[in-house]
Amino acid sequence: MSCYGGIYIVSIPFIIAFLGGTDKDLGLCASMGFVSYLMGCIGTGHLLDRFNSRRLAQVGSSVVTISTAALLMIVLLSGRGYNLPNPVMLVIITAMLSGLLTSIYWPPIMGWLSTGHEGRDLNRRLGIYNMSWSVGLVVSPFLGGLLVESSIVMALFAAIVFAALAFVAVTLAHPPRLGEGPAGVPTEIQEAQRNSNDNSQVFLGPASLLLVRFRWMSRIALVTVFTCVGLMKTQLALLFTMELGFSKSQFGAATTIMWLFSCLVFFAASKTHIWHYRLVPLILAQMAVVLSMLMTIESSMLTSFFLVAALVGLGQAFIYISHQFYAASQSAKRSGSMALHEILLSAGQITGFLVGGYLADFFGRRAFPYWFGLFVIVIGMAAQLAIWWVVRIQPRTNCSGENVSHPKFR
């Protein structure tokens, strides 16, 4: 399914341009696809754990295949001169349908893989899962760039094939593992608490102070970083080809570089737990995205944009797997937790799509969208640092002298 997504992401800006759409139309198309995905996750998130993960993923992948076939028909008919009623709006409708049904594909898959696992074992399984889909995104954007440069029809046909193969893979996979509920206290929490200089960080049950802190900080980081990723997926494609004169295949190569570095981060994160419950790696990952925004504003060289893609890949991957780990840890409803994960990153990307499109339309593609991304991520980091210092233990004891403290905002 990630191969489908990689080709689709690279192709959609040029499909909109082929049909006569504007930057605003592109932002609207991308954002509405993610809005429908967001609404689907919100509407089904609390219900996903009640149903069989395989069946949900089968329905999701089959409808995505059908909606992409409909998109191919729109392009074919428009290219042959048929006067379709508002073809750009028809593309937006197919994007919304695809987004809506994808909401019952990815969260169940993540819940399927993580249920019954905690701590380092959970980290390893999530790492393998993230490497598998990111490998698809390493290859497919470059392939999509080559295909769309020669023929939009060929790019969409390839996307349809990959979506259909996702249905086959889910059908042939092993049955989902039955839920076992959260395991004991992850050793990483215990180690982090022993090594911490803050003596107030003691384990308080399933929702430890460390877990509360990092869940909230990673939630904010996920939204802000993926706002910048949304800008890179849409506005950078048009800046790349229409403003700076680079080719579509070169944009595909830049996207491939982004996912290659993401894959490397997923691999490294799956092999070690040293980053668990550590503030510095979380901040450094966001600083990499800040630097990429500044470079996008100032640079015009192809090699600089390849470096931008690498920095975004590093930052987005670390924030992605960080929130994934903290959201799943000690959670009894894994599919629901992963739905929240998808809701947050979708909200960020929708913001990038919509605001980026409007800023590009009114103020130009060159700088304003990326100043917005820079502003968002800096504000987000300030909020995370505030959470780090504000969340504290309020020591309390009951009449028997037992500590009944709970993490709270001071």
Short mmCIF file of C-alpha atoms in Angstrom, two decimals:
data_model
loop_
_atom_site.label_atom_id
_atom_site.label_comp_id
_atom_site.label_asym_id
_atom_site.label_seq_id
_atom_site.Cartn_x
_atom_site.Cartn_y
_atom_site.Cartn_z
CA MET A 1 0.00 0.00 0.00
CA SER A 2 2.91 2.37 0.62
CA CYS A 3 4.05 1.88 -3.01
CA TYR A 4 0.57 2.99 -4.06
CA GLY A 5 0.86 6.02 -1.76
CA GLY A 6 4.30 7.00 -3.06
CA ILE A 7 3.17 7.03 -6.69
CA TYR A 8 -0.08 8.81 -5.81
CA ILE A 9 1.67 11.54 -3.78
CA VAL A 10 4.08 12.33 -6.64
CA SER A 11 1.36 12.18 -9.30
CA ILE A 12 -1.48 14.21 -7.78
CA PRO A 13 0.10 17.69 -8.15
CA PHE A 14 0.62 17.07 -11.87
CA ILE A 15 -2.84 15.55 -12.32
CA ILE A 16 -4.38 18.72 -10.89
CA ALA A 17 -2.19 20.85 -13.18
CA PHE A 18 -3.12 18.66 -16.20
CA LEU A 19 -6.81 19.25 -15.49
CA GLY A 20 -6.29 23.03 -15.27
CA GLY A 21 -6.35 23.36 -11.48
CA THR A 22 -4.56 26.01 -9.41
CA ASP A 23 -2.29 25.85 -6.35
CA LYS A 24 -5.39 26.36 -4.24
CA ASP A 25 -7.08 23.40 -5.96
CA LEU A 26 -4.06 21.24 -5.23
CA GLY A 27 -4.10 22.26 -1.56
CA LEU A 28 -7.85 21.61 -1.43
CA CYS A 29 -7.52 18.17 -3.07
CA ALA A 30 -4.73 17.02 -0.78
CA SER A 31 -6.36 18.47 2.33
CA MET A 32 -9.82 17.05 1.61
CA GLY A 33 -8.31 13.61 1.11
CA PHE A 34 -6.71 13.89 4.51
CA VAL A 35 -9.82 15.49 6.05
CA SER A 36 -11.87 12.47 5.02
CA TYR A 37 -9.13 10.22 6.40
CA LEU A 38 -9.16 12.25 9.61
CA MET A 39 -12.94 12.04 9.88
CA GLY A 40 -12.80 8.32 9.21
CA CYS A 41 -10.25 7.82 11.99
CA ILE A 42 -12.29 9.94 14.40
CA GLY A 43 -15.53 8.13 13.53
CA THR A 44 -14.13 4.60 13.66
CA GLY A 45 -11.20 4.89 16.08
CA HIS A 46 -13.15 3.78 19.15
CA LEU A 47 -14.77 0.91 17.22
CA LEU A 48 -11.80 -0.62 15.39
CA ASP A 49 -10.80 -2.97 18.22
CA ARG A 50 -14.24 -4.61 18.05
CA PHE A 51 -13.73 -5.94 14.51
CA ASN A 52 -11.36 -8.31 12.75
CA SER A 53 -8.31 -6.40 11.52
CA ARG A 54 -7.98 -8.49 8.35
CA ARG A 55 -11.56 -7.77 7.23
CA LEU A 56 -11.17 -4.04 7.85
CA ALA A 57 -7.91 -3.90 5.88
CA GLN A 58 -9.47 -5.88 3.01
CA VAL A 59 -12.37 -3.44 2.71
CA GLY A 60 -10.03 -0.44 2.91
CA SER A 61 -7.58 -1.66 0.25
CA SER A 62 -10.33 -2.77 -2.16
CA VAL A 63 -12.12 0.60 -2.08
CA VAL A 64 -8.81 2.46 -2.53
CA THR A 65 -8.20 0.37 -5.65
CA ILE A 66 -11.64 1.22 -7.03
CA SER A 67 -11.34 4.96 -6.30
CA THR A 68 -7.93 5.12 -8.03
CA ALA A 69 -9.43 3.36 -11.06
CA ALA A 70 -12.11 6.08 -11.10
CA LEU A 71 -9.36 8.73 -11.00
CA LEU A 72 -7.70 7.06 -14.00
CA MET A 73 -10.99 7.22 -15.92
CA ILE A 74 -11.32 10.95 -15.19
CA VAL A 75 -7.83 11.59 -16.58
CA LEU A 76 -8.44 9.40 -19.65
CA LEU A 77 -11.77 11.02 -20.51
CA SER A 78 -10.42 14.55 -19.98
CA GLY A 79 -7.38 13.79 -22.12
CA ARG A 80 -9.62 12.61 -24.96
CA GLY A 81 -11.64 15.81 -24.96
CA TYR A 82 -14.74 14.73 -23.06
CA ASN A 83 -16.36 17.69 -21.35
CA LEU A 84 -16.59 16.37 -17.81
CA PRO A 85 -18.40 18.56 -15.25
CA ASN A 86 -15.64 20.15 -13.13
CA PRO A 87 -12.99 17.38 -13.40
CA VAL A 88 -10.89 18.87 -10.60
CA MET A 89 -13.83 18.49 -8.21
CA LEU A 90 -14.27 14.88 -9.37
CA VAL A 91 -10.62 14.25 -8.51
CA ILE A 92 -11.21 15.76 -5.06
CA ILE A 93 -14.20 13.43 -4.55
CA THR A 94 -12.10 10.36 -5.43
CA ALA A 95 -9.40 11.59 -3.02
CA MET A 96 -12.01 11.92 -0.26
CA LEU A 97 -13.36 8.42 -0.89
CA SER A 98 -9.88 6.95 -0.87
CA GLY A 99 -8.97 8.84 2.31
CA LEU A 100 -12.14 7.76 4.09
CA LEU A 101 -11.58 4.06 3.48
CA THR A 102 -7.85 4.22 4.17
CA SER A 103 -8.86 5.03 7.76
CA ILE A 104 -9.87 1.39 8.20
CA TYR A 105 -6.63 0.10 6.66
CA TRP A 106 -3.60 1.60 8.44
CA PRO A 107 -4.82 1.78 12.09
CA PRO A 108 -5.99 -1.87 12.13
CA ILE A 109 -2.71 -2.97 10.54
CA MET A 110 -0.73 -1.18 13.27
CA GLY A 111 -3.00 -2.54 16.00
CA TRP A 112 -2.70 -6.03 14.50
CA LEU A 113 1.10 -5.92 14.71
CA SER A 114 1.47 -4.34 18.16
CA THR A 115 -1.22 -6.03 20.26
CA GLY A 116 0.23 -7.99 23.17
CA HIS A 117 3.70 -6.41 23.00
CA GLU A 118 5.40 -3.86 25.25
CA GLY A 119 8.75 -2.17 25.80
CA ARG A 120 11.66 -3.27 23.62
CA ASP A 121 9.61 -5.96 21.87
CA LEU A 122 7.00 -3.35 20.92
CA ASN A 123 9.78 -1.06 19.69
CA ARG A 124 11.22 -3.85 17.52
CA ARG A 125 7.88 -4.79 15.95
CA LEU A 126 6.95 -1.19 15.22
CA GLY A 127 10.42 -0.67 13.73
CA ILE A 128 10.06 -3.63 11.38
CA TYR A 129 6.59 -2.43 10.34
CA ASN A 130 7.83 1.11 9.69
CA MET A 131 10.82 -0.13 7.71
CA SER A 132 8.56 -2.27 5.51
CA TRP A 133 6.26 0.55 4.43
CA SER A 134 9.07 3.11 4.21
CA VAL A 135 11.04 0.84 1.85
CA GLY A 136 8.03 1.03 -0.45
CA LEU A 137 8.16 4.82 -0.27
CA VAL A 138 11.90 4.80 -1.02
CA VAL A 139 11.32 3.20 -4.43
CA SER A 140 7.84 4.29 -5.46
CA PRO A 141 8.21 8.13 -5.56
CA PHE A 142 11.16 7.86 -7.95
CA LEU A 143 9.22 5.34 -10.03
CA GLY A 144 6.17 7.63 -9.87
CA GLY A 145 8.25 10.61 -11.01
CA LEU A 146 9.55 8.69 -14.03
CA LEU A 147 6.08 7.39 -14.89
CA VAL A 148 4.25 10.70 -14.54
CA GLU A 149 6.93 12.44 -16.61
CA SER A 150 6.22 10.06 -19.46
CA SER A 151 2.48 9.47 -18.86
CA ILE A 152 0.06 10.27 -16.05
CA VAL A 153 -2.02 7.28 -17.18
CA MET A 154 0.88 4.87 -16.63
CA ALA A 155 1.52 6.32 -13.16
CA LEU A 156 -2.11 5.80 -12.14
CA PHE A 157 -2.19 2.29 -13.61
CA ALA A 158 0.86 1.37 -11.51
CA ALA A 159 -0.83 2.82 -8.41
CA ILE A 160 -3.90 0.66 -9.06
CA VAL A 161 -1.74 -2.47 -9.33
CA PHE A 162 0.00 -1.77 -6.02
CA ALA A 163 -3.31 -1.09 -4.22
CA ALA A 164 -4.68 -4.40 -5.52
CA LEU A 165 -1.54 -6.20 -4.34
CA ALA A 166 -2.11 -4.75 -0.86
CA PHE A 167 -5.52 -6.47 -0.79
CA VAL A 168 -3.89 -9.77 -1.78
CA ALA A 169 -1.14 -9.41 0.86
CA VAL A 170 -3.64 -8.75 3.65
CA THR A 171 -5.75 -11.71 2.56
CA LEU A 172 -2.76 -14.09 2.67
CA ALA A 173 -1.27 -12.76 5.94
CA HIS A 174 -1.40 -14.70 9.24
CA PRO A 175 -4.54 -14.13 11.35
CA PRO A 176 -4.37 -11.21 13.83
CA ARG A 177 -2.98 -12.05 17.26
CA LEU A 178 -5.55 -11.95 20.06
CA GLY A 179 -5.14 -9.06 22.47
CA GLU A 180 -3.29 -9.79 25.68
CA GLY A 181 -3.63 -6.38 27.28
CA PRO A 182 -0.73 -4.24 28.43
CA ALA A 183 2.26 -6.03 29.89
CA GLY A 184 4.17 -4.93 32.94
CA VAL A 185 6.17 -1.76 33.34
CA PRO A 186 8.55 -1.35 30.37
CA THR A 187 12.17 -1.58 31.50
CA GLU A 188 12.94 1.64 29.60
CA ILE A 189 10.70 3.60 31.96
CA GLN A 190 12.39 2.08 34.99
CA GLU A 191 15.87 2.77 33.59
CA ALA A 192 14.98 6.34 32.62
CA GLN A 193 13.60 6.98 36.08
CA ARG A 194 16.71 5.57 37.77
CA ASN A 195 18.97 7.69 35.57
CA SER A 196 16.89 10.86 35.86
CA ASN A 197 18.06 13.78 37.98
CA ASP A 198 14.42 14.53 38.79
CA ASN A 199 13.71 12.48 41.92
CA SER A 200 9.99 13.11 41.53
CA GLN A 201 9.85 10.81 38.47
CA VAL A 202 8.60 7.61 40.00
CA PHE A 203 6.38 4.98 38.41
CA LEU A 204 2.76 5.61 39.15
CA GLY A 205 1.07 2.74 37.33
CA PRO A 206 0.11 2.45 33.65
CA ALA A 207 0.25 6.23 33.14
CA SER A 208 3.69 7.12 34.49
CA LEU A 209 4.87 10.70 34.66
CA LEU A 210 7.43 10.03 31.93
CA LEU A 211 4.83 8.46 29.68
CA VAL A 212 2.40 11.36 30.26
CA ARG A 213 5.12 13.86 29.39
CA PHE A 214 6.32 12.14 26.24
CA ARG A 215 2.86 11.28 24.97
CA TRP A 216 1.86 14.94 25.03
CA MET A 217 5.16 16.25 23.70
CA SER A 218 5.21 13.74 20.86
CA ARG A 219 1.57 14.55 20.01
CA ILE A 220 2.44 18.21 19.53
CA ALA A 221 5.58 17.33 17.56
CA LEU A 222 3.62 14.99 15.29
CA VAL A 223 1.16 17.74 14.34
CA THR A 224 3.77 20.45 13.76
CA VAL A 225 6.32 18.32 11.89
CA PHE A 226 3.67 16.88 9.61
CA THR A 227 2.41 20.37 8.86
CA CYS A 228 5.83 20.89 7.27
CA VAL A 229 5.64 17.48 5.58
CA GLY A 230 2.31 18.57 4.06
CA LEU A 231 4.04 21.61 2.57
CA MET A 232 6.78 19.41 1.12
CA LYS A 233 4.30 17.00 -0.48
CA THR A 234 2.31 19.65 -2.34
CA GLN A 235 3.85 23.11 -2.60
CA LEU A 236 7.42 21.88 -3.04
CA ALA A 237 6.37 19.88 -6.11
CA LEU A 238 5.15 23.04 -7.84
CA LEU A 239 8.09 25.15 -6.61
CA PHE A 240 10.44 22.45 -7.89
CA THR A 241 9.04 22.27 -11.42
CA MET A 242 7.31 25.58 -12.14
CA GLU A 243 9.48 28.08 -10.29
CA LEU A 244 12.96 26.53 -10.25
CA GLY A 245 12.79 24.57 -13.53
CA PHE A 246 13.64 21.10 -12.19
CA SER A 247 12.03 18.03 -13.75
CA LYS A 248 9.27 15.86 -12.34
CA SER A 249 11.65 12.91 -12.12
CA GLN A 250 14.05 15.05 -10.06
CA PHE A 251 11.20 15.81 -7.67
CA GLY A 252 10.55 12.07 -7.52
CA ALA A 253 14.24 11.55 -6.70
CA ALA A 254 14.03 14.13 -3.89
CA THR A 255 10.98 12.35 -2.46
CA THR A 256 12.85 9.05 -2.67
CA ILE A 257 15.76 10.57 -0.73
CA MET A 258 13.32 11.74 1.95
CA TRP A 259 11.93 8.24 2.42
CA LEU A 260 15.34 6.59 2.21
CA PHE A 261 16.49 8.62 5.21
CA SER A 262 13.21 7.88 6.97
CA CYS A 263 13.82 4.18 6.42
CA LEU A 264 17.31 4.49 7.92
CA VAL A 265 15.87 6.20 11.02
CA PHE A 266 13.23 3.48 11.41
CA PHE A 267 15.94 0.82 11.17
CA ALA A 268 18.19 2.53 13.72
CA ALA A 269 15.30 3.23 16.13
CA SER A 270 14.21 -0.41 16.02
CA LYS A 271 17.69 -1.60 17.05
CA THR A 272 18.05 0.47 20.20
CA HIS A 273 15.91 1.82 23.02
CA ILE A 274 18.36 4.54 24.07
CA TRP A 275 16.07 7.23 22.62
CA HIS A 276 13.08 6.16 24.72
CA TYR A 277 11.97 8.84 27.20
CA ARG A 278 14.78 11.25 26.21
CA LEU A 279 14.07 14.93 25.50
CA VAL A 280 17.15 15.80 23.39
CA PRO A 281 16.50 13.41 20.45
CA LEU A 282 12.91 14.66 20.22
CA ILE A 283 14.06 18.28 19.96
CA LEU A 284 16.93 17.54 17.57
CA ALA A 285 14.57 15.79 15.16
CA GLN A 286 12.41 18.90 15.00
CA MET A 287 15.46 21.13 14.58
CA ALA A 288 16.30 19.13 11.44
CA VAL A 289 12.91 20.12 10.00
CA VAL A 290 13.44 23.75 11.04
CA LEU A 291 16.73 23.76 9.11
CA SER A 292 15.00 22.25 6.08
CA MET A 293 12.43 25.08 6.06
CA LEU A 294 15.18 27.69 6.15
CA MET A 295 17.08 25.98 3.34
CA THR A 296 13.93 25.80 1.19
CA ILE A 297 13.43 29.55 1.61
CA GLU A 298 17.03 30.45 0.75
CA SER A 299 18.27 27.79 -1.69
CA SER A 300 17.87 27.35 -5.44
CA MET A 301 20.35 24.51 -6.11
CA LEU A 302 19.18 20.95 -6.76
CA THR A 303 21.72 19.49 -4.33
CA SER A 304 20.40 21.77 -1.59
CA PHE A 305 16.88 20.46 -2.11
CA PHE A 306 18.15 16.89 -1.93
CA LEU A 307 19.62 17.83 1.47
CA VAL A 308 16.27 19.39 2.43
CA ALA A 309 14.57 16.10 1.57
CA ALA A 310 17.07 14.17 3.70
CA LEU A 311 16.53 16.46 6.72
CA VAL A 312 12.75 16.20 6.45
CA GLY A 313 13.05 12.42 6.16
CA LEU A 314 15.16 12.23 9.32
CA GLY A 315 12.89 14.52 11.32
CA GLN A 316 9.54 13.12 10.27
CA ALA A 317 10.60 9.49 10.80
CA PHE A 318 11.87 10.03 14.33
CA ILE A 319 8.79 12.00 15.37
CA TYR A 320 6.53 9.42 13.70
CA ILE A 321 8.01 6.42 15.49
CA SER A 322 8.32 8.34 18.78
CA HIS A 323 4.63 9.10 18.97
CA GLN A 324 3.76 5.63 17.72
CA PHE A 325 5.77 4.09 20.56
CA TYR A 326 4.46 6.39 23.31
CA ALA A 327 0.86 6.09 22.09
CA ALA A 328 0.95 2.29 22.04
CA SER A 329 2.84 1.81 25.31
CA GLN A 330 0.56 0.61 28.13
CA SER A 331 -2.52 0.99 25.88
CA ALA A 332 -5.15 -1.75 25.99
CA LYS A 333 -6.78 -0.63 22.71
CA ARG A 334 -4.00 -0.58 20.16
CA SER A 335 -6.04 0.06 17.01
CA GLY A 336 -7.75 2.98 18.73
CA SER A 337 -4.39 4.40 19.83
CA MET A 338 -3.07 4.08 16.28
CA ALA A 339 -6.20 5.81 14.98
CA LEU A 340 -5.34 8.77 17.24
CA HIS A 341 -1.79 8.66 15.83
CA GLU A 342 -3.20 8.91 12.30
CA ILE A 343 -5.63 11.67 13.33
CA LEU A 344 -2.82 13.88 14.61
CA LEU A 345 -0.49 13.46 11.64
CA SER A 346 -3.43 13.96 9.27
CA ALA A 347 -4.40 17.17 11.07
CA GLY A 348 -0.85 18.44 10.58
CA GLN A 349 -0.73 17.55 6.90
CA ILE A 350 -4.16 19.07 6.26
CA THR A 351 -2.93 22.31 7.79
CA GLY A 352 0.14 22.25 5.55
CA PHE A 353 -1.91 21.47 2.44
CA LEU A 354 -4.56 24.14 2.97
CA VAL A 355 -2.54 26.99 4.43
CA GLY A 356 0.37 26.29 2.07
CA GLY A 357 -1.94 26.41 -0.96
CA TYR A 358 -3.54 29.69 0.06
CA LEU A 359 -0.21 31.33 0.94
CA ALA A 360 1.28 30.22 -2.39
CA ASP A 361 -1.72 31.56 -4.30
CA PHE A 362 -1.74 34.96 -2.60
CA PHE A 363 1.94 35.60 -1.79
CA GLY A 364 3.88 33.32 -4.12
CA ARG A 365 5.38 29.85 -3.90
CA ARG A 366 8.92 30.85 -3.05
CA ALA A 367 8.98 31.62 0.67
CA PHE A 368 5.70 32.31 2.52
CA PRO A 369 4.51 28.68 2.86
CA TYR A 370 7.83 27.69 4.43
CA TRP A 371 7.94 30.66 6.81
CA PHE A 372 4.56 29.42 8.01
CA GLY A 373 5.97 25.90 8.53
CA LEU A 374 8.93 27.33 10.42
CA PHE A 375 6.65 29.38 12.69
CA VAL A 376 4.43 26.39 13.48
CA ILE A 377 7.26 24.06 14.43
CA VAL A 378 9.06 26.63 16.61
CA ILE A 379 5.83 27.33 18.52
CA GLY A 380 5.36 23.59 18.91
CA MET A 381 8.83 23.12 20.38
CA ALA A 382 8.19 25.93 22.86
CA ALA A 383 4.98 24.18 23.96
CA GLN A 384 6.83 20.87 24.42
CA LEU A 385 9.49 22.47 26.58
CA ALA A 386 6.73 24.07 28.65
CA ILE A 387 5.15 20.64 29.17
CA TRP A 388 8.54 19.20 30.18
CA TRP A 389 8.86 21.78 32.95
CA VAL A 390 5.21 22.11 33.99
CA VAL A 391 4.21 18.45 34.44
CA ARG A 392 5.18 17.52 37.98
CA ILE A 393 4.27 15.16 40.80
CA GLN A 394 2.23 16.57 43.64
CA PRO A 395 3.24 14.25 46.54
CA ARG A 396 0.22 13.20 48.60
CA THR A 397 -0.39 10.44 51.15
CA ASN A 398 -3.54 8.82 52.45
CA CYS A 399 -4.46 8.27 56.11
CA SER A 400 -2.23 5.16 56.22
CA GLY A 401 0.79 7.12 55.05
CA GLU A 402 0.82 5.50 51.59
CA ASN A 403 1.90 7.59 48.60
CA VAL A 404 -1.11 8.14 46.31
CA SER A 405 0.49 10.74 44.04
CA HIS A 406 -0.64 11.14 40.45
CA PRO A 407 0.95 13.01 37.54
CA LYS A 408 -0.75 16.31 36.96
CA PHE A 409 -0.19 19.75 35.46
CA ARG A 410 1.06 22.04 38.18
#
